[in-house]
Coordinates of C-alpha atoms in Angstrom, one line a residue:
M29 CA 28.1 -7.4 -21.9
Q30 CA 26.3 -7.5 -18.6
L31 CA 22.7 -8.8 -18.7
V32 CA 20.3 -7.8 -16.0
L33 CA 17.3 -9.8 -15.0
H34 CA 13.9 -8.2 -15.5
L35 CA 10.8 -9.6 -13.8
D36 CA 7.4 -8.5 -15.2
D37 CA 4.2 -8.6 -13.2
S38 CA 3.1 -12.0 -14.4
S39 CA 6.5 -13.5 -13.5
I40 CA 6.3 -11.9 -10.0
A41 CA 2.8 -13.3 -9.6
A42 CA 4.3 -16.8 -10.1
L43 CA 6.8 -16.2 -7.4
I44 CA 5.1 -14.5 -4.4
D45 CA 1.8 -14.2 -2.7
A46 CA 0.1 -11.8 -0.2
D47 CA 1.1 -13.8 2.9
G48 CA 4.7 -13.8 2.0
A49 CA 4.7 -10.2 1.0
E50 CA 3.1 -9.4 4.4
R51 CA 5.8 -11.2 6.3
A52 CA 8.5 -9.4 4.3
V53 CA 7.0 -6.0 5.0
W54 CA 6.4 -6.6 8.7
N55 CA 10.0 -7.8 9.1
A56 CA 11.3 -4.8 7.2
F57 CA 9.4 -2.3 9.4
A58 CA 10.7 -4.0 12.5
A59 CA 14.2 -3.8 11.2
W60 CA 13.6 -0.1 10.4
G61 CA 12.5 0.4 14.0
R62 CA 15.7 -1.2 15.3
G63 CA 17.8 1.1 13.1
E64 CA 18.8 -1.8 10.7
A65 CA 16.9 -0.4 7.7
A66 CA 16.4 3.0 6.2
T67 CA 14.3 4.9 3.7
T68 CA 14.0 8.2 1.8
Q69 CA 10.9 10.2 1.4
R70 CA 9.3 10.3 -2.1
S71 CA 10.6 12.9 -4.5
R72 CA 8.4 14.2 -7.3
A73 CA 9.3 16.1 -10.5
T74 CA 6.3 17.8 -12.1
S75 CA 5.5 19.7 -15.2
P76 CA 2.4 20.5 -17.2
G77 CA 2.9 17.3 -19.2
G78 CA 3.3 14.8 -16.4
M79 CA 5.1 13.7 -13.2
A80 CA 8.0 11.4 -12.3
S81 CA 8.5 10.1 -8.7
A82 CA 11.3 8.2 -7.0
M83 CA 11.9 6.6 -3.5
A84 CA 14.8 4.5 -2.2
A85 CA 15.5 2.2 0.8
V86 CA 18.0 -0.1 2.4
V87 CA 16.6 -3.4 3.8
P88 CA 19.6 -5.7 4.2
P89 CA 20.8 -7.7 2.4
Y90 CA 19.1 -5.6 -0.3
C91 CA 18.8 -2.0 -1.3
G92 CA 17.2 -0.1 -4.2
G93 CA 14.2 1.9 -5.0
K94 CA 11.1 2.5 -7.1
V95 CA 10.7 5.1 -9.9
Y96 CA 7.4 5.7 -11.7
S97 CA 5.7 8.0 -14.1
T98 CA 2.3 9.6 -13.8
A99 CA 0.8 10.6 -17.1
P100 CA -2.5 12.4 -17.8
H101 CA -5.2 10.2 -19.2
P102 CA -5.8 11.3 -22.9
D103 CA -9.6 11.2 -22.2
G104 CA -9.4 13.2 -19.0
G105 CA -9.8 10.1 -16.7
A106 CA -7.7 8.9 -13.9
P107 CA -3.9 9.4 -14.5
R108 CA -1.8 6.5 -15.8
F109 CA 1.0 5.1 -13.8
T110 CA 4.0 2.9 -14.7
F111 CA 6.2 1.6 -11.9
V112 CA 9.7 0.0 -12.0
N113 CA 11.6 -1.3 -9.0
V114 CA 15.4 -1.7 -9.0
L115 CA 17.1 -4.2 -6.7
F116 CA 20.7 -4.2 -5.6
D117 CA 22.5 -6.2 -2.9
T118 CA 24.2 -4.1 -0.2
A119 CA 27.6 -4.9 -1.8
G120 CA 26.5 -2.9 -4.8
A121 CA 25.6 -5.6 -7.4
L122 CA 22.6 -4.8 -9.6
L123 CA 20.4 -7.9 -9.2
A124 CA 17.2 -7.2 -11.1
T125 CA 14.7 -4.7 -12.3
M126 CA 11.0 -5.5 -11.8
D127 CA 7.6 -4.2 -12.9
G128 CA 6.3 -2.4 -9.8
G129 CA 2.6 -2.7 -10.4
L130 CA 1.9 -6.0 -8.6
L131 CA 4.6 -5.3 -6.0
T132 CA 2.9 -2.0 -5.1
A133 CA -0.5 -3.8 -5.0
L134 CA 1.0 -6.2 -2.4
R135 CA 3.1 -4.0 -0.3
T136 CA 0.4 -1.3 0.5
P137 CA -2.1 -3.6 2.1
A138 CA 0.8 -5.4 3.9
I139 CA 1.6 -2.1 5.6
S140 CA -2.1 -1.7 6.5
S141 CA -2.2 -5.2 7.9
L142 CA 0.7 -4.4 10.3
A143 CA -1.4 -1.5 11.6
V144 CA -4.4 -3.8 12.0
H145 CA -2.3 -6.3 13.8
H146 CA -1.1 -3.8 16.4
L147 CA -3.9 -1.3 16.7
A148 CA -7.3 -2.8 15.9
R149 CA -9.6 -3.9 18.8
P150 CA -9.3 -7.6 19.7
G151 CA -12.0 -9.7 18.0
S152 CA -12.9 -7.3 15.3
T153 CA -15.7 -8.6 13.2
I154 CA -17.0 -5.7 11.1
A155 CA -15.0 -3.8 8.5
A156 CA -15.5 -1.3 5.7
V157 CA -13.5 -0.4 2.6
I158 CA -14.2 3.0 1.1
G159 CA -12.9 3.1 -2.5
A160 CA -13.0 0.7 -5.3
G161 CA -9.9 1.6 -7.3
N162 CA -6.5 0.1 -7.6
Q163 CA -6.1 -0.7 -3.9
G164 CA -9.7 -1.7 -3.3
W165 CA -9.4 -5.5 -3.9
P166 CA -6.0 -5.9 -2.2
H167 CA -7.4 -4.3 1.0
V168 CA -10.6 -6.4 0.8
E169 CA -8.5 -9.5 0.6
M170 CA -6.2 -8.3 3.3
L171 CA -9.1 -7.7 5.8
H172 CA -10.5 -11.2 5.1
R173 CA -7.1 -12.7 5.7
V174 CA -6.1 -10.9 8.9
L175 CA -9.5 -10.7 10.6
P176 CA -10.4 -14.4 11.1
G177 CA -13.7 -13.4 12.8
L178 CA -14.9 -11.1 10.0
T179 CA -18.7 -11.4 9.5
D180 CA -19.6 -8.2 7.7
L181 CA -17.4 -6.3 5.2
R182 CA -19.1 -3.2 3.8
I183 CA -17.9 -1.7 0.5
A184 CA -18.7 1.8 -0.6
A185 CA -17.4 4.4 -3.1
R186 CA -19.0 7.2 -5.1
P187 CA -22.8 6.9 -5.3
G188 CA -23.7 4.6 -8.1
S189 CA -20.2 3.4 -8.6
A190 CA -20.0 0.4 -11.0
A191 CA -16.5 -0.3 -9.7
A192 CA -17.8 -0.8 -6.2
A193 CA -20.5 -3.2 -7.4
R194 CA -17.8 -5.2 -9.3
L195 CA -15.5 -5.2 -6.2
T196 CA -18.4 -6.4 -4.0
A197 CA -19.3 -9.2 -6.5
R198 CA -15.7 -10.3 -6.7
A199 CA -15.5 -10.4 -2.9
V200 CA -18.7 -12.5 -2.6
A201 CA -17.4 -14.9 -5.2
A202 CA -14.3 -15.4 -3.2
G203 CA -16.3 -16.3 -0.1
I204 CA -15.9 -13.0 1.7
P205 CA -18.9 -11.8 3.6
A206 CA -19.1 -8.5 1.7
R207 CA -22.0 -6.2 0.8
L208 CA -22.4 -3.0 -1.1
V209 CA -23.4 0.1 0.8
D210 CA -24.5 3.3 -0.9
R211 CA -22.9 5.9 1.3
P212 CA -19.6 5.9 3.1
G213 CA -21.1 7.2 6.3
D214 CA -23.4 4.2 6.5
A215 CA -20.6 1.8 5.6
V216 CA -18.4 2.9 8.5
A217 CA -21.1 3.1 11.2
G218 CA -20.3 0.4 13.7
A219 CA -17.2 -0.9 11.8
H220 CA -14.2 -2.0 13.9
V221 CA -11.7 -1.5 11.0
V222 CA -12.2 1.1 8.3
V223 CA -9.9 1.4 5.2
T224 CA -10.1 4.4 2.9
V225 CA -8.5 4.1 -0.5
T226 CA -9.7 7.1 -2.5
N227 CA -8.4 10.2 -4.1
A228 CA -11.0 12.4 -2.3
T229 CA -10.3 16.1 -1.6
T230 CA -13.0 16.5 1.0
P231 CA -13.8 14.2 4.0
L232 CA -15.6 10.9 3.1
F233 CA -17.8 10.9 6.2
P234 CA -18.5 13.0 9.3
A235 CA -16.4 12.5 12.4
D236 CA -19.3 11.2 14.5
A237 CA -19.8 8.3 12.0
I238 CA -16.8 6.6 13.5
G239 CA -17.1 4.7 16.8
D240 CA -14.6 4.8 19.7
D241 CA -13.7 1.2 19.0
T242 CA -12.6 1.8 15.4
L243 CA -9.2 1.7 13.7
V244 CA -9.1 3.9 10.6
C245 CA -6.5 3.0 8.0
A246 CA -6.3 6.1 5.7
V247 CA -4.4 5.1 2.6
G248 CA -5.6 7.6 -0.1
A249 CA -4.5 11.1 1.1
T250 CA -1.0 10.8 -0.4
K251 CA -0.8 14.4 -1.6
Y252 CA -1.1 17.6 0.4
D253 CA -4.4 18.5 -1.3
R254 CA -6.2 15.2 -0.7
V255 CA -8.4 14.7 2.3
E256 CA -10.4 11.6 3.3
I257 CA -10.6 12.1 7.1
P258 CA -12.2 15.1 8.8
G259 CA -10.0 17.1 11.2
E260 CA -12.6 16.6 14.0
L261 CA -12.0 12.8 13.8
V262 CA -8.2 13.2 13.9
A263 CA -8.7 15.2 17.1
R264 CA -10.8 12.4 18.6
C265 CA -8.2 9.7 18.1
S266 CA -6.2 8.5 21.0
T267 CA -3.2 7.9 18.7
V268 CA -2.2 8.9 15.2
V269 CA 0.3 6.5 13.6
C270 CA 2.2 7.2 10.3
D271 CA 4.2 4.8 8.1
D272 CA 6.7 7.7 7.9
V273 CA 6.2 10.9 9.9
A274 CA 8.7 12.9 7.8
G275 CA 7.0 12.0 4.6
S276 CA 3.5 12.6 6.0
R277 CA 4.5 16.2 6.9
V278 CA 4.9 16.9 3.2
E279 CA 2.3 14.5 1.6
C280 CA -0.4 13.5 4.0
G281 CA -3.3 15.7 3.1
D282 CA -5.4 14.5 6.1
L283 CA -2.9 15.5 8.7
I284 CA -1.7 18.6 6.9
A285 CA -5.3 19.9 6.9
A286 CA -5.9 18.8 10.5
A287 CA -2.8 20.6 11.7
R288 CA -3.7 23.7 9.8
T289 CA -7.1 23.9 11.6
G290 CA -5.7 23.1 15.0
H291 CA -7.0 19.5 15.2
F292 CA -3.6 17.9 15.2
D293 CA -0.1 18.5 16.5
W294 CA 2.7 16.8 14.6
A295 CA 4.6 16.2 17.8
D296 CA 1.9 13.6 18.7
A297 CA 2.5 11.5 15.5
V298 CA 3.9 8.0 16.1
E299 CA 6.0 6.0 13.7
L300 CA 4.7 2.6 12.7
H301 CA 8.2 1.1 12.6
A302 CA 8.6 1.9 16.3
V303 CA 5.4 0.0 17.0
A304 CA 6.6 -2.9 14.8
A305 CA 10.0 -3.0 16.6
G306 CA 8.3 -2.9 20.1
T307 CA 10.0 0.3 21.2
V308 CA 6.6 1.9 21.8
T309 CA 3.3 0.3 23.0
L310 CA 0.1 2.0 22.0
P311 CA -3.5 1.5 23.1
R312 CA -5.7 -0.2 20.6
A313 CA -9.0 1.2 19.4
G314 CA -11.6 0.9 22.2
D315 CA -11.8 3.9 24.5
A316 CA -11.2 6.2 21.5
P317 CA -10.6 5.7 17.7
V318 CA -7.0 5.1 16.4
L319 CA -5.9 6.6 13.1
F320 CA -3.2 5.1 10.8
E321 CA -2.0 7.2 7.9
S322 CA -0.2 5.4 5.1
Q323 CA 1.8 7.2 2.4
G324 CA 3.6 4.2 1.0
V325 CA 7.3 3.9 1.8
A326 CA 10.3 2.5 -0.1
V327 CA 11.2 0.2 2.8
A328 CA 8.1 -1.9 1.8
D329 CA 8.9 -1.8 -1.9
I330 CA 12.4 -3.1 -1.3
A331 CA 11.1 -5.7 1.1
V332 CA 8.7 -7.3 -1.4
S333 CA 11.2 -6.9 -4.2
G334 CA 13.8 -8.8 -2.2
Y335 CA 11.2 -11.4 -1.3
A336 CA 10.5 -12.0 -5.0
Y337 CA 14.2 -12.3 -5.7
D338 CA 14.7 -14.7 -2.9
R339 CA 11.9 -16.9 -4.2
L340 CA 13.4 -16.8 -7.7
V341 CA 16.8 -17.9 -6.4
A342 CA 15.2 -20.7 -4.3
G343 CA 13.4 -21.9 -7.4
S344 CA 10.0 -21.8 -5.9
V345 CA 6.6 -20.7 -7.0
H346 CA 4.1 -18.9 -4.7
N347 CA 2.3 -22.0 -3.6
G348 CA 5.4 -23.0 -1.7
T349 CA 6.3 -25.9 -3.9
P350 CA 10.1 -26.1 -4.3
G351 CA 11.5 -27.0 -7.7
P352 CA 14.2 -26.4 -10.2
H353 CA 14.5 -23.0 -11.9
T354 CA 12.8 -24.5 -14.9
T355 CA 9.5 -24.3 -13.0
I356 CA 9.8 -20.5 -13.1
P357 CA 8.8 -18.7 -16.3
T358 CA 11.6 -17.5 -18.6
F359 CA 12.5 -13.9 -17.8
P360 CA 13.7 -11.2 -20.1
T361 CA 17.0 -9.6 -19.5
I362 CA 18.3 -6.0 -20.1
D363 CA 21.7 -5.4 -21.8
T364 CA 23.0 -2.6 -19.6
T365 CA 25.9 -1.9 -21.9
T366 CA 23.6 -0.5 -24.5
V367 CA 20.9 0.7 -22.1
D368 CA 18.2 -0.4 -24.5
T369 CA 15.2 0.4 -22.3
T370 CA 12.8 -0.8 -24.9
T371 CA 13.5 -4.4 -23.6
I372 CA 11.6 -3.6 -20.4
D373 CA 8.2 -5.0 -20.8
T374 CA 5.6 -2.7 -19.1
T375 CA 2.7 -3.8 -21.2
T376 CA 1.4 -6.1 -18.4
I377 CA 0.6 -3.1 -16.2
D378 CA -3.0 -1.9 -16.7
T379 CA -2.5 1.8 -16.6
T380 CA -5.8 2.7 -18.3
T381 CA -8.3 1.3 -15.8
P382 CA -10.7 4.2 -15.1
T383 CA -11.4 3.1 -11.6
R384 CA -7.9 3.6 -10.3
E385 CA -8.1 5.7 -7.2
V386 CA -4.9 5.5 -5.2
T387 CA -1.3 4.8 -6.2
T388 CA 0.7 4.6 -3.0

């Protein structure tokens, strides 16, 4: 009987932190840019009753993928998501399965932070986060971490959003200089870095609300019918960078809409992995805005999964303190000879939160 390790979200939280996940993702993108890593685009199967999605990557010495379900909320609210990551070594051994909720929450802002590192104007002090759902807090925390001079973080969502008020309060309690702003257009005015993490289907703000010295990280338009950024703004940008151009052609609603209206040419899109590997050098925001479009890629999922597994093998917890494996929580295992999937604990993933806005 072969037993396979399964790590749930709480176990993963004991192993890794945002800083380590960020390093893993940055290294994976650089490897991808050098031709040492590879990814597939996301595949979706849909029916009136739900959706299943899958994506895979190779990030030596690991490979694997993420599969997840999207189920309608019984009360008509935001859909419910359940993520599972599967990790192999490149020799073909199945190493572990993992809850993918926390891993996704860590890898998405890590991708955004890579764009901020390479594309934001030097000395950025003002930032805005539009959206207060599942990716709101991870991006608030990321901006606080990667912008050491941050003095003003504006948070906005739908008018009267209780979730935005809670997110702002959480940020202030963490010592982040955050404030709640009623309208997205007001929140982004004068900001040096803007992050959008919503499921909007129409632009969140007018094109002229964004200054020439602004980097926009658009994270929410992960389906062809979602739009956060107006086409006129896309046309103003000196550079449009994607975490995966091929995937963006199918899924990135912002760029699909802009191309349809003549505001964008796909031939001008630049791969983030090329920037990370140093094979291209791009101007930062300053003379004109820069746009980064993130769909979420499996390279990042496998990077953080591999990082979690490395930490487990090393017998360390996320504060960096080494120790024997007994310092790590006891993990459940899966008997693959019987394929008893009921032993996979997904109850730690909160799939009912009504403020969930983006799932990349």
